[in-house]
Amino acid sequence: MDNPNAVTTSPSGSTPAEAKAFLEAYPDIEAFDIVLTDANGVGRGKIVRRHELMGIFENGRHMPISILGLDITGEDVHETGLIWDTGDGDLRAWPIPGTLVPLYGTKPPRGQVLMSMYHLDGQPMSSDPRLALARQVELLAARGLHPAGAFELEFFLLANERDADGKVQAASAVLDGRRSGKTEVYSVDHLHGMEPLFSDIYAAAKVQGIPAETIISEYAPGQYELTLNYRKDVMRAADDLVMLKRLVRAQARRHGVTACFMAKPIEAYAGSGMHFHVSLQDDAGRNVFTEAAGEKWSPSLQNALGGLIHTMAESMLVFAPHANSWRRFVSQSYAPVAPTWGVNNRSVALRVPAGDAKNRRIEHRPSGVDANPYLVAATVLAGIVKGLDEGLDPGPETTGNGYEQATEKSAMPADWRAAIEAARHSDFLKSALGPDLHQTFVAIKQAEYLRVARTVSELDYHLYLHEV
């Protein structure tokens, strides 16, 4: 029997009118993906039939609480407290306004809507990553500040088959099958070979209202970057990234290639980042990071940088959440290796892009593309608030080669295990994510670490089988 205190008005702000208008506009759509994003950024949910959609917008949809306590493989992590401690009971997921969209190229036609998890009485479920970001946005709004931002998506397009050594390899051009093993960075002609796929990605983004912009060939064979337009609503910016990853993966699959969002899929080349551009607007719409006449930098910008630098080490598990994530942090690989800042400098962790002062922002560069954008944004915003509240100094600007200037005093975690321990003991991260999500996330990462640590790999046999 349902909880008598259960709400029937969506706590997410969604309305049945949105679903009704969508169904009228798209009479051919037969089914919908309902997608809840877990701590790893994995979409979990169901495919429902067309006639079920109105009920979801009117009453939400029951989903087990354990869906937010799964590891990257989809197995339960009991230490999260979300499995048998709760009896694996149902909570209620509600649609996220503005995310009900068609899925381009599906046959028969299908749609998609993102969901967030709430208790039956309508209170936010505190282990839902998106709601952790919502809480940080609300805390800033109470101060008269409103975060704006955008993510950049770097990814690889890989062949479905491995090479002769069992390694992944860059996909052949979908246009004519031509294969390039070179780093075709910024090559426009190289992009033309993937033009049919990119055209479908843009078309899919358009029907979903995702402001996908520039595509470039990046710094490794088969690597690309797709940028998103800046959003005044940082919640929507994170939704954009979640939805964009899903559609890129789907369109790549339809063209016979694999879209790969591992941080470091090919050992000899640079990995893939998920740079987060962020600024703060006041209630009047003014960018508080913009320097006044006569100032070199805004005090708010400097304090924000200071907060991000002071909290970076203990936050690295959010920015680099997987074993593979740590293979990306190599000197002179365009991935930052120390908590540094600089202007128009891609060798630092926090870059202040050059350009018009009214658009002043911070480019946060540590996160890999395998990170959860909701958790990244929540942690970055919390770091900025800490810097503003405590007037933290970012230290001197890094100029020139930031990799050569990285020092031991940076105290960054050396590896995944150290990052898990730093996160476990971090009062800042517990506050940024909330105690429940902090417990959930750290428990999941610890379980995944133990899975990797006990696995005997092919490299073990190569190094030790005949030698020790």
Coordinates of C-alpha atoms in Angstrom, one line a residue, residues 132-468:
A132 CA 23.3 17.4 -4.7
L133 CA 24.0 20.0 -7.4
A134 CA 20.5 21.5 -6.9
R135 CA 21.3 22.0 -3.2
Q136 CA 24.5 23.9 -4.1
V137 CA 22.6 26.1 -6.6
E138 CA 20.0 26.8 -3.9
L139 CA 22.7 27.8 -1.3
L140 CA 24.2 30.2 -3.8
A141 CA 20.8 31.6 -4.7
A142 CA 20.3 32.4 -1.0
R143 CA 23.4 34.6 -1.3
G144 CA 22.1 36.4 -4.4
L145 CA 24.5 34.4 -6.7
H146 CA 23.6 32.3 -9.7
P147 CA 26.1 29.9 -11.4
A148 CA 26.3 29.8 -15.2
G149 CA 28.4 27.4 -17.1
A150 CA 29.1 24.8 -19.8
F151 CA 31.0 21.5 -20.2
E152 CA 33.3 20.4 -23.0
L153 CA 33.0 16.8 -24.2
E154 CA 36.1 15.0 -25.3
F155 CA 35.7 11.4 -26.5
F156 CA 37.1 8.8 -28.8
L157 CA 35.5 7.1 -31.8
L158 CA 36.9 3.5 -31.8
A159 CA 36.5 0.5 -34.1
N160 CA 34.3 -2.2 -32.7
E161 CA 37.1 -4.7 -33.4
R162 CA 40.5 -4.8 -31.6
D163 CA 43.9 -4.7 -33.4
A164 CA 46.2 -7.6 -33.7
D165 CA 47.6 -7.1 -30.2
G166 CA 44.1 -7.0 -28.7
K167 CA 44.2 -3.2 -28.2
V168 CA 41.5 -0.7 -29.0
Q169 CA 42.0 1.3 -32.2
A170 CA 40.6 4.4 -33.8
A171 CA 37.6 3.9 -35.9
S172 CA 37.8 4.0 -39.7
A173 CA 36.0 6.9 -41.3
V174 CA 32.3 6.1 -41.6
L175 CA 32.2 8.0 -44.9
D176 CA 34.6 5.8 -46.9
G177 CA 36.3 3.4 -44.5
R178 CA 39.6 5.2 -44.6
R179 CA 41.7 4.6 -41.4
S180 CA 44.2 7.0 -40.0
G181 CA 46.6 6.1 -37.2
K182 CA 48.0 9.6 -36.9
T183 CA 47.2 12.4 -34.5
E184 CA 45.1 14.6 -36.8
V185 CA 44.8 17.5 -34.3
Y186 CA 42.6 20.3 -35.7
S187 CA 42.5 18.7 -39.1
V188 CA 39.3 19.8 -40.9
D189 CA 39.8 17.2 -43.7
H190 CA 40.0 14.4 -41.1
L191 CA 36.6 15.5 -39.7
H192 CA 35.0 15.1 -43.1
G193 CA 35.4 11.3 -42.9
M194 CA 33.1 11.3 -39.9
E195 CA 30.7 13.8 -41.4
P196 CA 27.7 11.5 -41.6
L197 CA 28.0 10.6 -37.9
F198 CA 28.6 14.2 -36.9
S199 CA 25.6 15.4 -38.9
D200 CA 23.4 12.9 -37.1
I201 CA 24.8 14.0 -33.7
Y202 CA 24.0 17.6 -34.5
A203 CA 20.5 16.7 -35.7
A204 CA 19.9 14.6 -32.5
A205 CA 21.1 17.5 -30.4
K206 CA 18.8 20.0 -32.2
V207 CA 15.7 17.9 -31.5
Q208 CA 16.7 17.6 -27.9
G209 CA 17.4 21.3 -27.4
I210 CA 21.1 20.7 -26.7
P211 CA 23.3 23.6 -27.8
A212 CA 26.0 21.6 -29.4
E213 CA 28.5 23.8 -31.2
T214 CA 32.1 23.3 -32.4
I215 CA 33.5 19.9 -33.3
I216 CA 37.3 19.5 -33.6
S217 CA 39.8 16.6 -34.1
E218 CA 41.7 16.3 -30.9
Y219 CA 45.2 15.4 -29.7
A220 CA 45.0 11.6 -30.4
P221 CA 44.0 9.3 -33.2
G222 CA 40.2 8.9 -33.1
Q223 CA 39.8 11.7 -30.5
Y224 CA 37.3 14.5 -30.8
E225 CA 35.9 17.4 -28.8
L226 CA 32.4 18.8 -29.0
T227 CA 31.6 22.0 -27.2
L228 CA 28.4 23.2 -25.7
N229 CA 27.0 26.8 -25.5
Y230 CA 27.2 28.5 -22.2
R231 CA 24.0 28.2 -20.0
K232 CA 22.8 30.8 -17.5
D233 CA 21.4 27.8 -15.6
V234 CA 24.2 25.4 -14.5
M235 CA 21.7 22.7 -13.8
R236 CA 20.7 22.7 -17.4
A237 CA 24.4 22.8 -18.4
A238 CA 24.9 19.5 -16.5
D239 CA 21.8 18.0 -18.0
D240 CA 23.2 19.0 -21.5
L241 CA 26.3 16.9 -20.9
V242 CA 24.4 13.9 -19.6
M243 CA 22.1 14.0 -22.6
L244 CA 24.8 14.7 -25.1
K245 CA 26.9 11.6 -24.0
R246 CA 23.8 9.4 -24.4
L247 CA 23.1 10.7 -27.9
V248 CA 26.7 10.6 -29.1
R249 CA 27.0 6.9 -27.9
A250 CA 23.7 6.0 -29.6
Q251 CA 24.5 7.7 -32.9
A252 CA 28.0 6.2 -33.0
R253 CA 26.5 2.8 -32.5
R254 CA 24.1 3.3 -35.4
H255 CA 27.1 4.2 -37.6
G256 CA 29.0 1.0 -36.6
V257 CA 31.6 2.5 -34.3
T258 CA 32.0 2.9 -30.5
A259 CA 31.9 6.2 -28.7
C260 CA 34.3 5.8 -25.8
F261 CA 34.2 8.0 -22.7
M262 CA 37.0 6.4 -20.8
A263 CA 39.5 9.0 -19.5
K264 CA 42.5 7.1 -21.1
P265 CA 41.6 4.4 -23.6
I266 CA 44.9 4.5 -25.5
E267 CA 48.1 4.4 -23.4
A268 CA 50.3 6.2 -25.9
Y269 CA 48.1 9.2 -26.4
A270 CA 46.4 12.0 -24.4
G271 CA 43.2 11.1 -22.5
S272 CA 39.8 12.8 -22.6
G273 CA 38.8 15.6 -20.3
M274 CA 35.5 17.2 -19.3
H275 CA 36.4 20.8 -18.8
F276 CA 33.9 22.8 -16.9
H277 CA 33.5 26.6 -17.5
V278 CA 31.8 28.4 -14.7
S279 CA 31.0 32.0 -13.6
L280 CA 28.7 33.6 -11.1
Q281 CA 26.0 36.2 -11.8
D282 CA 24.4 38.4 -9.1
D283 CA 20.7 39.1 -8.9
A284 CA 21.0 41.9 -11.4
G285 CA 22.7 39.6 -13.9
R286 CA 26.2 41.0 -13.5
N287 CA 29.2 38.7 -13.7
V288 CA 30.9 38.9 -10.3
F289 CA 34.1 37.6 -11.8
T290 CA 34.4 40.6 -14.0
E291 CA 37.1 43.0 -12.8
A292 CA 36.3 46.7 -12.2
A293 CA 38.1 49.5 -13.8
G294 CA 41.7 49.7 -12.4
E295 CA 41.6 46.1 -11.1
K296 CA 43.8 43.4 -12.5
W297 CA 41.4 40.7 -11.3
S298 CA 38.1 40.7 -9.4
P299 CA 38.5 39.8 -5.7
S300 CA 35.6 37.3 -6.2
L301 CA 37.5 35.6 -9.0
Q302 CA 40.7 35.4 -6.9
N303 CA 38.8 34.0 -3.9
A304 CA 37.0 31.5 -6.1
L305 CA 40.3 30.3 -7.5
G306 CA 41.6 30.1 -4.0
G307 CA 38.8 27.9 -2.8
L308 CA 39.2 25.6 -5.8
I309 CA 42.9 25.3 -5.2
H310 CA 42.5 24.6 -1.5
T311 CA 39.9 21.9 -2.0
M312 CA 41.3 20.2 -5.1
A313 CA 43.3 17.5 -3.5
E314 CA 40.4 16.2 -1.4
S315 CA 38.0 16.5 -4.3
M316 CA 40.0 14.5 -6.8
L317 CA 38.0 11.4 -6.4
V318 CA 35.0 13.3 -7.9
F319 CA 37.1 14.5 -10.8
A320 CA 38.9 11.2 -11.4
P321 CA 36.6 8.5 -10.1
H322 CA 37.9 5.4 -11.7
A323 CA 41.1 3.3 -11.9
N324 CA 41.5 4.3 -15.6
S325 CA 41.0 8.0 -14.7
W326 CA 44.5 8.2 -13.1
R327 CA 46.3 7.1 -16.3
R328 CA 45.3 10.5 -17.7
F329 CA 47.5 12.6 -15.4
V330 CA 50.8 12.6 -17.2
S331 CA 53.1 15.6 -17.6
Q332 CA 52.6 17.5 -20.8
S333 CA 49.5 15.6 -21.7
Y334 CA 47.1 18.5 -21.4
A335 CA 45.8 17.1 -18.1
P336 CA 46.7 19.1 -15.0
V337 CA 49.0 17.5 -12.4
A338 CA 48.9 20.2 -9.7
P339 CA 46.4 22.7 -8.2
T340 CA 47.6 25.7 -10.2
W341 CA 46.0 28.6 -12.0
G342 CA 46.9 30.7 -14.9
V343 CA 45.6 33.0 -17.6
N344 CA 45.2 31.6 -21.1
N345 CA 47.4 28.6 -20.1
R346 CA 46.5 25.0 -20.8
S347 CA 49.2 23.5 -18.5
V348 CA 47.3 24.5 -15.3
A349 CA 44.3 23.1 -13.5
L350 CA 42.3 26.3 -13.4
R351 CA 42.5 28.4 -16.5
V352 CA 41.2 31.9 -16.8
P353 CA 40.5 32.2 -20.5
A354 CA 41.5 35.4 -22.3
G355 CA 38.8 37.6 -23.8
D356 CA 36.2 40.2 -22.9
A357 CA 36.1 40.9 -19.2
K358 CA 32.3 40.8 -19.0
N359 CA 32.6 37.1 -19.9
R360 CA 35.2 36.3 -17.3
R361 CA 35.0 32.7 -16.1
I362 CA 37.1 29.8 -14.7
E363 CA 37.8 26.8 -16.8
H364 CA 38.1 23.9 -14.4
R365 CA 40.3 21.3 -16.1
P366 CA 41.0 18.3 -13.8
S367 CA 37.9 16.3 -14.5
G368 CA 38.0 13.4 -17.0
V369 CA 35.1 12.7 -19.3
D370 CA 34.4 9.7 -17.2
A371 CA 33.3 11.9 -14.2
N372 CA 29.7 12.6 -13.2
P373 CA 28.9 16.2 -14.3
Y374 CA 26.4 16.7 -11.5
L375 CA 29.0 15.8 -8.9
V376 CA 31.8 17.8 -10.6
A377 CA 29.6 20.9 -10.7
A378 CA 28.4 20.5 -7.1
T379 CA 32.0 20.1 -5.9
V380 CA 33.3 23.0 -7.9
L381 CA 30.5 25.3 -6.7
A382 CA 31.1 24.3 -3.1
G383 CA 34.8 25.1 -3.5
I384 CA 34.0 28.5 -5.0
V385 CA 31.8 29.2 -2.0
K386 CA 34.5 28.2 0.4
G387 CA 36.9 30.5 -1.3
L388 CA 34.4 33.4 -1.2
D389 CA 33.5 32.8 2.5
E390 CA 37.1 32.5 3.7
G391 CA 38.7 35.0 1.4
L392 CA 41.2 32.4 0.2
D393 CA 44.2 33.4 -1.8
P394 CA 45.0 31.3 -4.9
G395 CA 48.7 32.1 -4.7
P396 CA 50.8 33.4 -7.6
E397 CA 49.7 32.9 -11.2
T398 CA 51.5 30.1 -13.1
T399 CA 53.0 31.4 -16.3
G400 CA 54.8 29.3 -18.9
N401 CA 55.0 25.5 -18.5
G402 CA 52.9 24.6 -15.5
Y403 CA 54.1 21.0 -15.6
E404 CA 57.7 22.1 -14.9
Q405 CA 56.5 24.2 -12.0
A406 CA 54.5 21.5 -10.2
T407 CA 56.0 20.8 -6.8
E408 CA 55.7 18.3 -4.0
K409 CA 53.9 20.8 -1.8
S410 CA 50.8 20.4 -4.0
A411 CA 49.9 17.4 -1.9
M412 CA 47.7 15.9 -4.6
P413 CA 46.7 12.3 -4.3
A414 CA 49.3 10.1 -6.0
D415 CA 46.7 7.5 -7.2
W416 CA 43.2 6.3 -7.0
R417 CA 43.6 4.6 -3.6
A418 CA 45.0 7.8 -2.1
A419 CA 42.1 9.8 -3.7
I420 CA 39.6 7.5 -2.1
E421 CA 41.2 8.0 1.3
A422 CA 41.4 11.7 0.9
A423 CA 37.7 11.8 0.0
R424 CA 36.7 9.5 2.8
H425 CA 38.2 11.9 5.4
S426 CA 37.2 15.2 3.8
D427 CA 34.8 17.3 5.7
F428 CA 34.7 19.6 2.7
L429 CA 33.5 16.9 0.4
K430 CA 31.0 15.6 2.9
S431 CA 29.5 19.1 3.0
A432 CA 29.7 19.6 -0.8
L433 CA 27.9 16.3 -1.6
G434 CA 25.9 16.0 1.6
P435 CA 26.7 13.2 4.2
D436 CA 24.5 10.6 2.5
L437 CA 25.8 11.0 -1.0
H438 CA 29.4 11.3 0.4
Q439 CA 28.9 7.9 2.1
T440 CA 27.4 6.4 -1.0
F441 CA 30.0 7.6 -3.4
V442 CA 33.0 6.7 -1.3
A443 CA 31.6 3.2 -0.6
I444 CA 31.0 2.6 -4.3
K445 CA 34.6 3.7 -5.1
Q446 CA 36.1 1.5 -2.4
A447 CA 34.2 -1.5 -3.7
E448 CA 35.4 -0.8 -7.2
Y449 CA 38.9 -0.3 -6.0
L450 CA 38.9 -3.7 -4.3
R451 CA 37.5 -5.3 -7.5
V452 CA 40.4 -3.9 -9.5
A453 CA 43.0 -4.7 -6.8
R454 CA 42.2 -8.4 -6.7
T455 CA 42.0 -8.8 -10.5
V456 CA 45.1 -10.6 -12.0
S457 CA 45.6 -8.8 -15.3
E458 CA 47.3 -9.8 -18.5
L459 CA 50.1 -7.4 -17.6
D460 CA 50.7 -9.4 -14.4
Y461 CA 51.4 -12.5 -16.5
H462 CA 53.5 -10.5 -19.0
L463 CA 55.7 -9.1 -16.2
Y464 CA 55.9 -11.9 -13.7
L465 CA 54.8 -15.3 -15.1
H466 CA 58.3 -16.5 -16.1
E467 CA 60.4 -14.0 -14.2
V468 CA 59.8 -14.4 -10.4

